[in-house]
Amino acid sequence: MDKQTQQWIATVISSVKEIQTDFATNKGLLLTEGDLECELYRQLHSKLNFSTRKKCKTSTWKTGFIHSQVTWFKPDRESGFEVDLTILNPEKLDINTFELARDYPNKGFFYDGETVAIELKFIRDGSSTKISNDAQCDYIKIVDELRIAKETLITSKKYFQANMDNVGFVIVVACKTDEIYQTALEKLEAAITKRACPTNVFPIIFSHTKMKIFNNSITNS
């Protein structure tokens, strides 16, 4: 994997570890999925490699590295994936011309380059059906849909700088209780067994006292 993308993913993983440590001490830290997103955004923005603003590709406007609810394109041009948090290089972000994106769902900008998609879930409902769905839905979405869509668009030359070595995916599942965690972990592990985890996909699950990081070669290397 591209060195820059590896560094970004390692920073995401370390930031999630910090949230889990805080969550262990302050058990009401996370009440909603929005809290999880805000906490992760705050942690990432505090890190040196994400704390600056840089000029965009086709404008004197400056922006940051972390953005919420970015649309990741689908090959069919009729819809897109809403991704909770996206890490990107501001210097490769086109917010002025974006001709390459005009025929796709977009929010007025186009990005081609190294990037990390982060999908988040906070499970607070203790029903087995809800736990089962929430524990694995983002992993399945990324492995079966989002990752394949990105690869398809790279192959079809929609992107020229992005490739499957500089695109990464992180799934974060936070659980309100350790009991929810245990069930959710089993469901996530089952999904990973059924769909082998690609080398650029990094699932993380945690509760107040427990945490597991799958495919953790980046931080172990």
PDB file of C-alpha atoms in Angstrom, residues 71-81 101-106 153:
ATOM      1  CA  THR A  71     -20.292  11.181  -2.170  1.00  0.00           C
ATOM      2  CA  TRP A  72     -18.261   8.288  -3.552  1.00  0.00           C
ATOM      3  CA  PHE A  73     -19.372   7.567  -7.105  1.00  0.00           C
ATOM      4  CA  LYS A  74     -21.143   4.464  -8.347  1.00  0.00           C
ATOM      5  CA  PRO A  75     -20.371   3.276 -11.894  1.00  0.00           C
ATOM      6  CA  ASP A  76     -24.020   3.612 -12.966  1.00  0.00           C
ATOM      7  CA  ARG A  77     -23.851   7.442 -12.720  1.00  0.00           C
ATOM      8  CA  GLU A  78     -27.335   7.543 -11.200  1.00  0.00           C
ATOM      9  CA  SER A  79     -26.394   7.489  -7.542  1.00  0.00           C
ATOM     10  CA  GLY A  80     -23.511   7.555  -5.109  1.00  0.00           C
ATOM     11  CA  PHE A  81     -22.418   6.223  -1.733  1.00  0.00           C
ATOM     12  CA  ALA A 101     -17.752  14.671 -12.189  1.00  0.00           C
ATOM     13  CA  ARG A 102     -20.511  16.608 -13.921  1.00  0.00           C
ATOM     14  CA  ASP A 103     -22.317  13.471 -15.100  1.00  0.00           C
ATOM     15  CA  TYR A 104     -22.201  11.886 -11.635  1.00  0.00           C
ATOM     16  CA  PRO A 105     -23.920  12.727  -8.332  1.00  0.00           C
ATOM     17  CA  ASN A 106     -21.652  15.264  -6.623  1.00  0.00           C
ATOM     18  CA  LEU A 153     -14.089   3.427 -11.952  1.00  0.00           C
TER      19      LEU A 153
END
